[in-house]
Amino acid sequence: MQDKLKVLLIDDHPLMRRGIKQLVELDDNFEVVADVSSGTEGISVALQTSPDVIILDLNMKGLSGLDTLKGLRAEGIDARILILTVSDAKNDIYTLIDAGADGYLLKDTEPDTLLEQIKRIAQGEVILSDSIKNLLLERTHEDNPLDSLTDREMGVLRQIATGLSNKQIAAQLFISEETVKVHIRNLLRKLNVSFSCCSNGIIF
């Protein structure tokens, strides 16, 4: 029997924590090892429980979601981290990824979609929204943003345009999935893409 994926919830809203916990526990693939109300407690519990996936609220009282994210990575927590928030404010996607996030979704994401995306995150995928993909592919040529890309980065960008996952891109280009993720980070940084999430986030 395959081990369940251990999930840690960090959110300062009790009702939201309870709802997400109940949703996640409907899937036999997951086990919620803890749900906590603060970033400080979340870091401590993560060190004790070694979760596979952490679902983290961005806008929390006390230690913010971003600072919690940085704290988790500073402590060596290698869990996959999904930012789940009500905020649709534009943020620099590479700031979140550089801090260690593996996804960013709004809390109005459909339940079935959320469960599927948690699984994909656990498998090593990076979740980005439709708007991010569009911004990557629709930048005007006036600023010549593509001039700074390497041949390999251009290759990854072309694969992204076809909707392939990290794993599929790695297979197409004969590189590792981790290398694909590094190239995506570089693309986001070089193209200066702003991060605006939406409920129908896509994975690539």
Tab-separated table of C-alpha atoms in Angstrom, residues 51-120:
chain	number	residue	atom	x	y	z
A	51	PRO	CA	5.171	17.019	5.669
A	52	ASP	CA	5.225	16.318	1.942
A	53	VAL	CA	3.013	19.301	1.117
A	54	ILE	CA	2.368	22.537	3.005
A	55	ILE	CA	-0.716	24.608	2.186
A	56	LEU	CA	0.039	28.142	3.321
A	57	ASP	CA	-2.111	31.264	3.558
A	58	LEU	CA	-0.400	34.412	2.287
A	59	ASN	CA	-2.097	37.111	4.370
A	60	MET	CA	-1.811	36.117	8.023
A	61	LYS	CA	-1.550	38.085	11.238
A	62	GLY	CA	1.866	38.042	12.850
A	63	LEU	CA	4.347	36.267	10.616
A	64	SER	CA	3.161	36.775	7.035
A	65	GLY	CA	2.820	33.978	4.538
A	66	LEU	CA	5.891	35.161	2.649
A	67	ASP	CA	7.990	35.371	5.820
A	68	THR	CA	6.700	31.960	6.881
A	69	LEU	CA	7.704	30.596	3.490
A	70	LYS	CA	11.189	32.035	3.858
A	71	GLY	CA	11.400	30.682	7.398
A	72	LEU	CA	10.420	27.187	6.293
A	73	ARG	CA	13.110	27.141	3.631
A	74	ALA	CA	15.686	28.651	5.994
A	75	GLU	CA	15.034	25.738	8.370
A	76	GLY	CA	15.679	23.277	5.568
A	77	ILE	CA	12.050	22.215	5.099
A	78	ASP	CA	11.939	20.669	1.628
A	79	ALA	CA	8.178	20.087	1.471
A	80	ARG	CA	6.305	21.281	-1.588
A	81	ILE	CA	4.599	24.554	-0.644
A	82	LEU	CA	1.314	25.810	-2.092
A	83	ILE	CA	0.236	29.385	-1.414
A	84	LEU	CA	-3.565	29.382	-1.068
A	85	THR	CA	-5.028	32.842	-0.569
A	86	VAL	CA	-7.951	35.185	-1.225
A	87	SER	CA	-5.593	37.834	-2.570
A	88	ASP	CA	-5.393	38.383	-6.311
A	89	ALA	CA	-2.929	41.276	-6.044
A	90	LYS	CA	-0.168	41.235	-8.637
A	91	ASN	CA	3.145	40.088	-7.229
A	92	ASP	CA	6.398	39.184	-8.866
A	93	ILE	CA	6.193	35.453	-9.474
A	94	TYR	CA	9.941	34.995	-9.261
A	95	THR	CA	9.954	36.498	-5.753
A	96	LEU	CA	7.609	33.744	-4.600
A	97	ILE	CA	9.437	30.995	-6.447
A	98	ASP	CA	12.832	32.194	-5.254
A	99	ALA	CA	11.433	32.140	-1.712
A	100	GLY	CA	10.542	28.502	-2.278
A	101	ALA	CA	6.869	28.370	-3.319
A	102	ASP	CA	5.725	25.662	-5.705
A	103	GLY	CA	2.283	27.056	-6.478
A	104	TYR	CA	-0.133	29.935	-5.893
A	105	LEU	CA	-3.913	29.572	-6.062
A	106	LEU	CA	-6.973	31.494	-4.967
A	107	LYS	CA	-9.248	30.046	-2.317
A	108	ASP	CA	-12.176	29.954	-4.750
A	109	THR	CA	-10.455	27.176	-6.705
A	110	GLU	CA	-12.849	24.291	-7.334
A	111	PRO	CA	-12.405	21.530	-4.703
A	112	ASP	CA	-11.686	18.753	-7.201
A	113	THR	CA	-9.198	21.002	-8.987
A	114	LEU	CA	-7.441	21.839	-5.730
A	115	LEU	CA	-7.047	18.177	-4.804
A	116	GLU	CA	-5.656	17.345	-8.232
A	117	GLN	CA	-3.206	20.228	-8.103
A	118	ILE	CA	-1.983	19.237	-4.651
A	119	LYS	CA	-1.161	15.832	-6.113
A	120	ARG	CA	0.661	17.441	-9.016
